């Protein structure tokens, strides 16, 4: 059964190729079938392999499959191979399972749009690239998938390319993440040169043997990999691209935020945790970046009126929780929250898409209202997703995964306690901003006309994700609730155990913070709400603390000024001169093309005689 692993990324890749080659020649129904079925088959194989892995695990909880050798130069051997272990197994299930539900939803959401087949071709390629990233046995193959998801995000964020703003958002996403990708590439070159291999397991083993804890080289390599992680996962200071990426279709946002792209950074740090354990400064930086990002994103979400931008900032915040967990050594907790976040974030985005597709693509929550009774399916789905995001105690998956993170932070010493405070404040903000959206959009008076009805391709994904958002956390329960550790036991061969806390005080305080946030949202926004007064503080957080303004003035404008100033410099004049000489010579030579055959014959005769004379005289 394990030998079928190569089919998991191959099916989506094959679907993408078929859709590209058949562009303009396939019916809409066939394009939808290829797009959804290719990921569905990948999910079927993935879950079959997972069942076999749990019932009959391979030796050492590891299966490796070499597809072909890429290159072998100067003693550096690079292969294209797949690695199935508990970490890649969890990621594979999340990507294919959530990815299939999003594809199924997309078949109805995108009906009638130009480029229907192109959309699914790029969406399939997105899933294939992410699967290569998490299943890769070699850093170079991982980097190939890493670049693949960057390319697909550009193509899908700018899918509606006729609007210049969408093209700008796509370029911004590509360029900002490219900064982190460059740091990541330099880190890989450092690892290859110092450790002599790009094999992931081999490199981590060599690092543990060659570098001491706190080694400058290990610290530099870890910070370079962290640079790549913060770019892809939209963490400080490379977070500015994610809110603008909402320019793409809503299913794209769901896929980016739930199952691909932004989870890549979390996976990278977890996969290379052995290197970060050798670099305590880099590990602490991971936690600090996560704590700072979750607070900045939480405050920013409070100042947004666009439902998709609210969810975008919530993703930044929740990825921040995962980084916080990684920074305090709560490795399993970070992966647990990654999984539950995939459930409720996909549910939230698809619910938001279900709302906007019936409101003529209106995304301003203050132009909605009264949707609880007019769109009950979307309302209950969004409510369940919001409760899971806010970590509503006991009844949602998000509660158990966020509790695991905050417990790990509480047990992480002095620095961990500081990050725990940030996490609790973030829990309060999360309950406040997401239920602000719930009360404004779904209650009160109606402001926009609702049209149309949902088909089963919308209802089924929402139903499945709602169940997962409620019950998905039961695979990992804290000591106070029975101490079920299915996920931790699965990941035990790969990741160090998370420090456990038996004290219920941090759990109660975090739960109380979330409930206070929800209660304050009800107090402020249950009654008919008006758009916020645009005070200086509101504008500050609406602009996400002014990072775009800062980067625009420090980086973008100076480059544009230098380009405009240098457009007529001396170097340009040299090439302008070459162009003038070429054009002048052409004007003279073209006079010989007068259409008179006798002149051509005379020229041919003179040339021949001259050539013969030169040969004879020499």
XYZ file of C-alpha atoms in Angstrom:
618
model
C 0.000 0.000 0.000
C 2.819 2.416 0.836
C 4.128 2.069 -2.720
C 1.085 4.072 -3.875
C 2.354 7.163 -2.041
C 3.646 8.739 -5.257
C 0.083 8.867 -6.588
C -0.990 11.340 -3.878
C 0.801 14.369 -5.420
C 0.593 12.903 -8.929
C -3.210 12.920 -9.249
C -3.600 16.684 -8.625
C -0.610 17.373 -10.884
C -2.113 15.230 -13.623
C -5.461 16.995 -13.213
C -3.727 20.348 -13.595
C -1.950 19.231 -16.765
C -5.150 17.857 -18.306
C -6.986 21.112 -17.602
C -4.158 23.192 -19.052
C -3.844 21.093 -22.195
C -7.613 20.955 -22.652
C -8.164 24.678 -22.176
C -11.000 25.828 -24.416
C -11.849 22.291 -25.532
C -13.454 20.827 -22.388
C -16.977 21.388 -21.128
C -17.509 23.155 -17.814
C -18.849 19.968 -16.261
C -15.782 17.987 -17.340
C -13.441 20.697 -16.025
C -15.175 20.582 -12.650
C -15.061 16.784 -12.631
C -11.333 16.668 -13.391
C -10.543 19.401 -10.863
C -12.453 17.897 -7.941
C -11.969 14.208 -8.768
C -8.171 14.456 -9.030
C -7.924 15.818 -5.482
C -10.620 13.417 -4.294
C -8.601 10.439 -5.551
C -5.498 11.829 -3.857
C -7.480 12.118 -0.606
C -8.814 8.564 -0.951
C -5.319 7.142 -1.382
C -3.984 9.332 1.431
C -6.606 8.154 3.920
C -6.104 4.527 2.862
C -2.361 4.859 3.428
C -3.046 6.558 6.777
C -5.257 3.689 7.917
C -2.542 1.220 6.961
C 0.058 3.380 8.728
C -1.943 3.348 11.971
C -2.818 -0.359 11.837
C 0.458 -1.683 10.410
C 3.116 1.017 10.865
C 6.347 0.615 8.900
C 9.624 -0.034 10.694
C 10.657 3.047 12.610
C 7.371 4.765 11.662
C 9.067 5.763 8.418
C 8.578 4.907 4.747
C 10.845 6.366 2.065
C 10.220 6.162 -1.662
C 12.891 7.299 -4.113
C 11.397 8.305 -7.459
C 14.588 9.292 -9.282
C 17.997 10.816 -8.696
C 18.123 14.466 -9.656
C 21.854 15.153 -9.667
C 25.147 13.906 -8.251
C 27.864 16.554 -8.418
C 30.986 16.914 -6.324
C 29.812 14.394 -3.779
C 26.449 16.136 -3.341
C 23.670 13.739 -4.276
C 20.146 15.067 -4.665
C 17.158 12.828 -5.238
C 13.454 13.250 -5.758
C 12.011 11.118 -3.023
C 8.986 11.000 -0.754
C 9.049 10.582 3.003
C 6.072 9.298 4.970
C 6.359 9.724 8.706
C 3.860 10.912 11.335
C 4.503 14.592 10.581
C 4.092 14.323 6.809
C 1.130 11.960 7.329
C -0.818 14.571 9.313
C -0.014 17.281 6.770
C -0.959 15.038 3.845
C -4.362 14.251 5.355
C -5.094 17.915 6.067
C -4.081 19.038 2.574
C -5.974 16.387 0.629
C -9.042 16.221 2.882
C -9.614 19.955 3.243
C -8.437 20.514 -0.323
C -11.094 18.162 -1.722
C -13.897 19.879 0.209
C -12.733 23.271 -1.071
C -12.579 21.967 -4.651
C -16.088 20.569 -4.324
C -17.375 23.901 -2.995
C -15.570 25.716 -5.828
C -17.421 23.793 -8.538
C -20.588 25.664 -7.552
C -19.058 28.915 -6.328
C -17.172 29.566 -9.589
C -19.993 28.640 -11.971
C -20.394 31.211 -14.726
C -16.936 32.753 -14.194
C -14.559 33.243 -17.091
C -11.537 30.969 -16.828
C -13.383 28.183 -15.002
C -10.954 25.514 -16.221
C -7.952 27.769 -15.618
C -9.093 28.211 -12.022
C -9.148 24.472 -11.357
C -5.877 23.935 -13.197
C -4.142 26.371 -10.855
C -6.007 25.059 -7.789
C -4.901 21.489 -8.592
C -1.322 22.645 -9.086
C -1.512 24.414 -5.722
C -2.448 21.175 -3.961
C 0.203 19.178 -5.856
C 2.923 21.678 -4.929
C 1.953 21.655 -1.256
C 1.932 17.859 -1.200
C 5.430 17.786 -2.705
C 6.529 20.277 -0.047
C 5.356 18.179 2.907
C 6.245 14.768 1.471
C 9.699 15.714 0.151
C 12.602 13.688 1.511
C 15.138 16.254 0.323
C 15.487 19.992 0.870
C 15.753 20.714 -2.851
C 12.506 18.874 -3.600
C 10.920 20.662 -0.632
C 12.106 23.978 -2.060
C 10.572 23.066 -5.417
C 7.192 22.619 -3.759
C 7.843 25.784 -1.737
C 8.312 27.804 -4.922
C 5.362 26.031 -6.511
C 2.913 27.243 -3.873
C 4.333 30.757 -4.287
C 3.692 30.641 -8.025
C 0.165 29.287 -7.558
C -0.684 31.951 -4.989
C 0.322 34.586 -7.547
C -1.818 32.978 -10.252
C -4.872 32.548 -8.013
C -4.763 35.802 -6.052
C -4.666 37.595 -9.400
C -7.232 35.277 -10.991
C -9.567 38.199 -11.807
C -6.695 39.918 -13.569
C -8.798 42.482 -15.445
C -8.998 44.517 -12.243
C -5.561 46.187 -11.792
C -5.925 46.026 -7.993
C -6.023 42.228 -8.148
C -2.870 42.112 -10.237
C -1.172 44.430 -7.745
C -2.195 42.188 -4.831
C -0.831 39.130 -6.647
C 2.494 40.837 -7.331
C 2.692 42.006 -3.734
C 2.163 38.467 -2.450
C 4.825 37.137 -4.808
C 7.430 39.815 -4.071
C 7.008 39.964 -0.275
C 7.212 36.185 0.092
C 10.200 36.227 -2.276
C 12.158 38.078 0.436
C 11.651 35.183 2.813
C 12.268 32.650 0.044
C 15.668 34.226 -0.627
C 16.639 33.847 3.026
C 15.432 30.242 2.913
C 17.512 29.498 -0.189
C 20.638 30.981 1.403
C 19.948 28.826 4.450
C 19.760 25.715 2.278
C 23.065 26.616 0.610
C 24.634 27.055 4.057
C 23.314 23.665 5.175
C 24.546 21.968 1.989
C 28.018 23.526 2.238
C 28.521 22.882 5.967
C 26.731 19.568 6.413
C 27.429 18.049 2.991
C 23.888 16.943 2.226
C 20.444 18.232 1.369
C 18.726 15.109 2.647
C 16.460 16.445 5.401
C 16.967 13.645 7.928
C 20.678 13.393 7.117
C 21.186 17.137 7.473
C 19.440 17.232 10.847
C 21.480 14.259 12.065
C 24.738 15.836 10.876
C 23.782 19.137 12.485
C 23.267 17.469 15.870
C 26.660 15.778 15.547
C 28.621 18.721 14.123
C 27.213 21.786 15.892
C 26.967 22.562 19.575
C 23.948 24.206 21.174
C 24.263 27.949 20.544
C 26.697 27.462 17.642
C 26.855 30.646 15.496
C 26.518 28.620 12.300
C 23.512 26.697 13.620
C 21.956 29.971 14.800
C 22.521 31.618 11.419
C 21.049 28.625 9.553
C 18.004 28.584 11.847
C 17.372 32.311 11.408
C 17.624 31.951 7.622
C 15.043 29.171 7.653
C 12.921 31.314 9.960
C 13.088 34.065 7.330
C 11.484 31.726 4.822
C 8.881 30.624 7.352
C 7.737 34.145 8.286
C 7.371 35.021 4.606
C 5.168 32.084 3.683
C 3.219 32.119 6.953
C 2.631 35.908 6.913
C 4.279 36.659 10.245
C 6.068 39.833 11.291
C 7.711 41.550 9.513
C 6.596 39.956 6.203
C 2.874 39.793 6.965
C 1.642 42.612 4.727
C 0.797 40.469 1.705
C -1.884 38.303 3.305
C -4.766 40.801 3.764
C -4.361 42.016 0.171
C -4.414 38.412 -1.041
C -8.156 38.437 -0.327
C -8.475 39.845 -3.863
C -8.652 36.251 -5.112
C -11.816 34.116 -5.168
C -12.997 33.013 -1.728
C -12.183 29.290 -2.241
C -8.600 30.355 -2.993
C -8.514 32.209 0.322
C -9.832 29.088 2.056
C -7.132 26.908 0.490
C -4.311 29.365 1.226
C -5.352 29.883 4.837
C -6.469 26.382 5.790
C -4.472 23.745 3.926
C -1.583 25.280 1.971
C 0.731 28.316 1.784
C 0.524 29.857 5.274
C 0.940 26.485 7.009
C 4.180 25.871 5.110
C 6.248 27.939 7.536
C 4.891 26.053 10.540
C 5.678 22.751 8.834
C 9.217 23.878 7.946
C 10.076 24.787 11.539
C 8.540 21.581 12.863
C 10.399 19.518 10.257
C 13.737 21.156 11.146
C 13.097 21.324 14.899
C 16.446 19.607 15.553
C 18.201 22.645 14.086
C 16.143 25.086 16.177
C 16.931 23.103 19.327
C 20.605 23.861 18.566
C 19.781 27.580 18.241
C 17.883 28.723 21.372
C 17.982 32.351 20.196
C 16.217 31.428 16.965
C 13.707 29.259 18.811
C 12.900 32.123 21.170
C 12.573 34.458 18.172
C 9.961 32.109 16.717
C 7.849 32.459 19.866
C 8.295 36.227 20.124
C 7.380 36.729 16.467
C 4.294 34.562 16.952
C 3.206 36.420 20.081
C 3.692 39.841 18.489
C 1.912 38.829 15.299
C -1.127 37.366 17.025
C -1.656 40.613 18.964
C -1.088 42.922 16.002
C -3.436 40.857 13.836
C -6.077 40.700 16.582
C -6.210 44.475 16.997
C -6.192 44.944 13.212
C -9.118 42.549 12.751
C -11.194 44.721 15.098
C -10.870 47.656 12.683
C -11.935 45.844 9.489
C -15.327 45.999 7.798
C -14.580 43.490 5.016
C -15.522 39.981 6.161
C -12.665 38.354 4.247
C -10.070 40.762 5.645
C -11.312 40.006 9.154
C -10.683 36.325 8.462
C -7.311 37.115 6.892
C -6.124 38.854 10.045
C -7.527 35.996 12.102
C -5.310 33.618 10.118
C -2.253 35.746 10.855
C -3.222 35.614 14.521
C -3.777 31.844 14.620
C -0.546 31.123 12.753
C 1.000 33.372 15.393
C -0.294 30.947 18.029
C 1.396 28.102 16.168
C 4.683 30.019 16.051
C 4.308 30.770 19.765
C 3.915 27.049 20.420
C 6.970 26.199 18.342
C 8.952 28.864 20.171
C 8.221 27.377 23.612
C 8.827 23.799 22.507
C 5.164 22.765 22.310
C 5.740 21.043 18.986
C 2.768 18.667 19.053
C 0.467 21.453 20.215
C 1.474 23.557 17.208
C 0.597 20.711 14.824
C -2.625 20.056 16.713
C -3.701 23.674 16.283
C -2.631 23.589 12.637
C -5.050 20.700 12.105
C -8.019 22.184 13.987
C -7.371 25.596 12.443
C -7.617 23.988 9.007
C -11.095 22.739 9.923
C -12.598 25.955 11.244
C -10.748 28.369 8.972
C -11.857 26.503 5.848
C -15.377 26.511 7.324
C -15.256 30.265 7.988
C -14.019 31.163 4.525
C -16.444 28.855 2.752
C -19.286 30.193 4.917
C -18.240 33.732 4.013
C -18.185 32.664 0.370
C -21.660 31.169 0.744
C -22.821 34.548 2.070
C -21.197 36.707 -0.596
C -22.328 34.509 -3.493
C -25.936 35.222 -2.453
C -25.323 38.943 -1.784
C -23.925 39.821 -5.208
C -20.360 39.491 -3.819
C -20.897 42.130 -1.138
C -18.205 41.745 1.560
C -18.854 44.727 3.859
C -20.386 43.383 7.074
C -22.237 46.680 7.648
C -24.091 46.124 4.362
C -25.292 42.667 5.385
C -27.483 42.202 8.464
C -30.369 39.839 9.170
C -28.675 36.892 7.482
C -29.327 34.453 10.336
C -32.928 33.951 9.209
C -32.369 34.492 5.476
C -29.268 32.256 5.046
C -29.539 29.716 7.885
C -27.006 27.248 6.421
C -24.349 29.926 6.068
C -25.223 31.370 9.487
C -24.887 28.136 11.440
C -21.694 27.228 9.610
C -20.151 30.638 10.275
C -21.304 30.540 13.905
C -19.703 27.126 14.484
C -16.493 28.267 12.793
C -16.463 31.451 14.865
C -16.999 29.514 18.100
C -14.088 27.221 17.205
C -11.890 30.181 16.303
C -12.728 31.871 19.600
C -11.990 28.577 21.425
C -15.431 28.332 23.022
C -14.744 25.997 25.984
C -15.539 22.280 25.839
C -17.664 22.240 22.677
C -15.199 23.256 19.942
C -11.994 21.826 18.488
C -10.242 25.173 18.729
C -10.566 25.145 22.529
C -8.533 21.971 22.955
C -5.752 22.914 20.533
C -5.409 26.480 21.843
C -5.427 25.162 25.414
C -2.550 22.852 24.513
C -0.544 25.815 23.189
C -1.180 28.015 26.220
C -0.403 25.141 28.584
C 2.905 24.637 26.794
C 3.647 28.340 27.105
C 2.766 28.319 30.826
C 5.280 25.511 31.359
C 7.963 27.265 29.325
C 9.640 29.275 32.082
C 9.791 33.058 32.379
C 9.770 33.751 28.641
C 6.957 31.238 28.221
C 4.856 33.011 30.855
C 5.230 36.307 28.993
C 4.112 34.636 25.782
C 1.246 33.023 27.707
C 0.001 36.501 28.653
C 0.127 37.478 24.961
C -1.801 34.325 24.105
C -4.518 35.024 26.674
C -4.902 38.609 25.462
C -5.081 37.231 21.932
C -7.868 34.859 23.029
C -9.859 37.836 24.320
C -9.328 39.756 21.069
C -10.272 36.717 18.987
C -13.626 36.305 20.701
C -14.268 40.030 20.373
C -13.440 40.518 16.679
C -14.985 37.340 15.279
C -18.285 37.716 17.164
C -18.330 41.378 16.189
C -18.552 40.071 12.631
C -21.211 37.508 13.608
C -23.512 40.003 15.322
C -23.180 42.712 12.669
C -23.503 40.460 9.609
C -26.128 37.979 10.788
C -28.328 39.963 13.168
C -30.119 43.289 13.014
C -31.854 44.775 9.987
C -31.213 43.530 6.456
C -29.318 45.902 4.160
C -28.794 43.820 1.002
C -31.140 41.663 -1.050
C -30.497 37.905 -0.974
C -30.842 35.923 -4.194
C -30.564 32.273 -5.199
C -30.278 28.990 -3.296
C -27.466 26.636 -2.358
C -26.819 23.296 -3.976
C -25.435 20.176 -2.335
C -21.886 21.061 -3.395
C -22.040 23.988 -0.964
C -24.007 22.301 1.833
C -21.901 19.112 2.007
C -18.494 20.779 2.588
C -20.036 23.144 5.148
C -21.636 20.241 7.007
C -18.484 18.103 7.115
C -16.310 21.019 8.223
C -18.855 21.993 10.893
C -18.656 18.508 12.420
C -14.851 18.570 12.320
C -14.760 22.039 13.891
C -16.833 20.758 16.798
C -15.435 17.252 17.300
C -11.955 17.412 15.742
C -10.329 18.357 19.030
C -11.355 15.195 20.843
C -8.279 13.332 19.593
C -6.118 15.300 22.058
C -7.535 16.093 25.507
C -5.709 17.709 28.452
C -5.299 15.866 31.793
C -8.352 17.629 33.222
C -10.538 16.046 30.525
C -9.271 12.496 30.411
C -5.764 12.962 28.976
C -6.387 11.504 25.508
C -3.167 11.902 23.491
C -3.759 10.248 20.131
C -2.007 12.941 18.093
C 0.904 13.312 20.527
C 1.431 9.550 20.501
C 1.406 9.549 16.711
C 3.945 12.384 16.524
C 6.106 11.044 19.372
C 8.693 9.359 17.085
C 9.217 12.689 15.286
C 8.758 15.545 17.756
C 9.800 16.055 21.390
C 6.930 15.762 23.861
C 5.160 18.947 24.927
C 5.621 19.831 28.589
C 2.380 19.090 30.397
C 0.601 21.266 32.964
C -1.763 19.733 35.499
C -2.703 23.111 37.006
C -6.113 24.164 35.665
C -5.561 27.854 36.458
C -4.070 28.805 33.040
C -6.827 26.814 31.335
C -9.561 28.630 33.257
C -8.026 32.061 32.679
C -7.688 31.478 28.929
C -11.275 30.233 28.720
C -12.497 33.212 30.721
C -10.660 35.588 28.374
C -12.355 34.054 25.351
C -15.786 34.229 26.982
C -15.229 37.855 28.011
C -14.374 38.711 24.410
C -17.579 37.099 23.165
C -19.615 38.802 25.896
C -18.159 42.223 25.072
C -18.920 41.680 21.386
C -22.532 40.876 22.276
C -22.760 43.974 24.458
C -21.368 46.278 21.767
C -22.722 44.785 18.544
C -25.847 42.722 19.278
C -28.046 45.737 18.709
C -27.990 47.334 15.236
C -24.444 48.629 14.795
C -23.217 51.571 12.783
C -19.956 51.775 10.855
C -17.127 52.822 13.183
C -16.052 56.419 13.573
C -12.721 56.766 11.793
C -10.574 58.035 14.641
C -6.783 58.143 14.430
C -6.567 54.927 16.476
C -9.091 53.186 14.214
C -7.150 54.231 11.099
C -3.924 53.017 12.717
C -5.273 49.522 13.295
C -7.269 49.491 10.057
C -3.907 49.951 8.314
C -2.414 47.133 10.430
C -0.150 49.458 12.412
C 1.042 51.218 9.270
C 3.439 48.560 7.988
C 2.352 49.121 4.388
C 2.886 52.870 4.787
C 6.301 52.275 6.346
C 7.464 49.871 3.631
C 6.067 52.132 0.931
C 8.077 55.129 2.181
C 11.245 53.242 3.122
C 11.482 50.804 0.215
C 9.002 51.230 -2.607
C 9.130 54.993 -3.160
C 12.951 55.268 -3.054
C 13.239 52.522 -5.676
C 10.646 54.187 -7.910
C 12.385 57.566 -7.464
C 15.759 56.037 -8.389
C 14.196 54.409 -11.454
C 12.618 57.661 -12.630
C 15.766 59.652 -11.906
C 18.021 57.203 -13.670
C 15.890 56.706 -16.758
C 17.991 59.233 -18.727
C 21.442 58.688 -17.222
C 24.774 58.294 -19.053
C 24.445 54.532 -19.362
C 21.112 54.942 -21.137
C 22.684 57.506 -23.510
C 25.299 54.957 -24.592
C 22.636 52.498 -25.604
C 20.523 55.248 -27.149
C 23.599 56.085 -29.262
C 23.934 52.491 -30.418
C 20.271 52.533 -31.406
C 20.746 55.830 -33.368
C 23.781 54.485 -35.264
C 21.925 51.260 -36.104
C 18.913 53.166 -37.399
C 21.075 55.566 -39.451
C 22.960 52.660 -41.036
C 19.685 50.986 -41.826
C 18.389 54.118 -43.569
C 21.455 54.165 -45.798
C 21.422 50.458 -46.579
C 17.702 50.413 -47.394
C 18.403 52.732 -50.376
C 20.037 49.796 -52.138
C 16.669 48.039 -52.102
C 15.154 49.985 -55.025
C 13.485 47.132 -56.906
C 15.584 47.540 -60.095
C 16.993 44.162 -61.129
C 19.828 45.613 -63.272
C 21.276 47.368 -60.224
C 21.123 44.098 -58.244
C 22.885 42.273 -61.134
C 25.536 44.959 -61.413
C 26.134 44.791 -57.665
C 26.411 41.017 -57.790
C 28.922 41.243 -60.710
C 31.026 43.914 -58.982
C 31.087 41.889 -55.801
C 32.078 38.701 -57.597
C 34.880 40.449 -59.555
C 36.164 42.081 -56.383
C 36.208 38.770 -54.545
C 38.071 37.032 -57.401
C 40.572 39.889 -57.594
C 41.275 39.666 -53.861
C 41.891 35.933 -54.100
C 44.191 36.265 -57.159
C 46.187 39.192 -55.784
C 46.782 37.434 -52.476
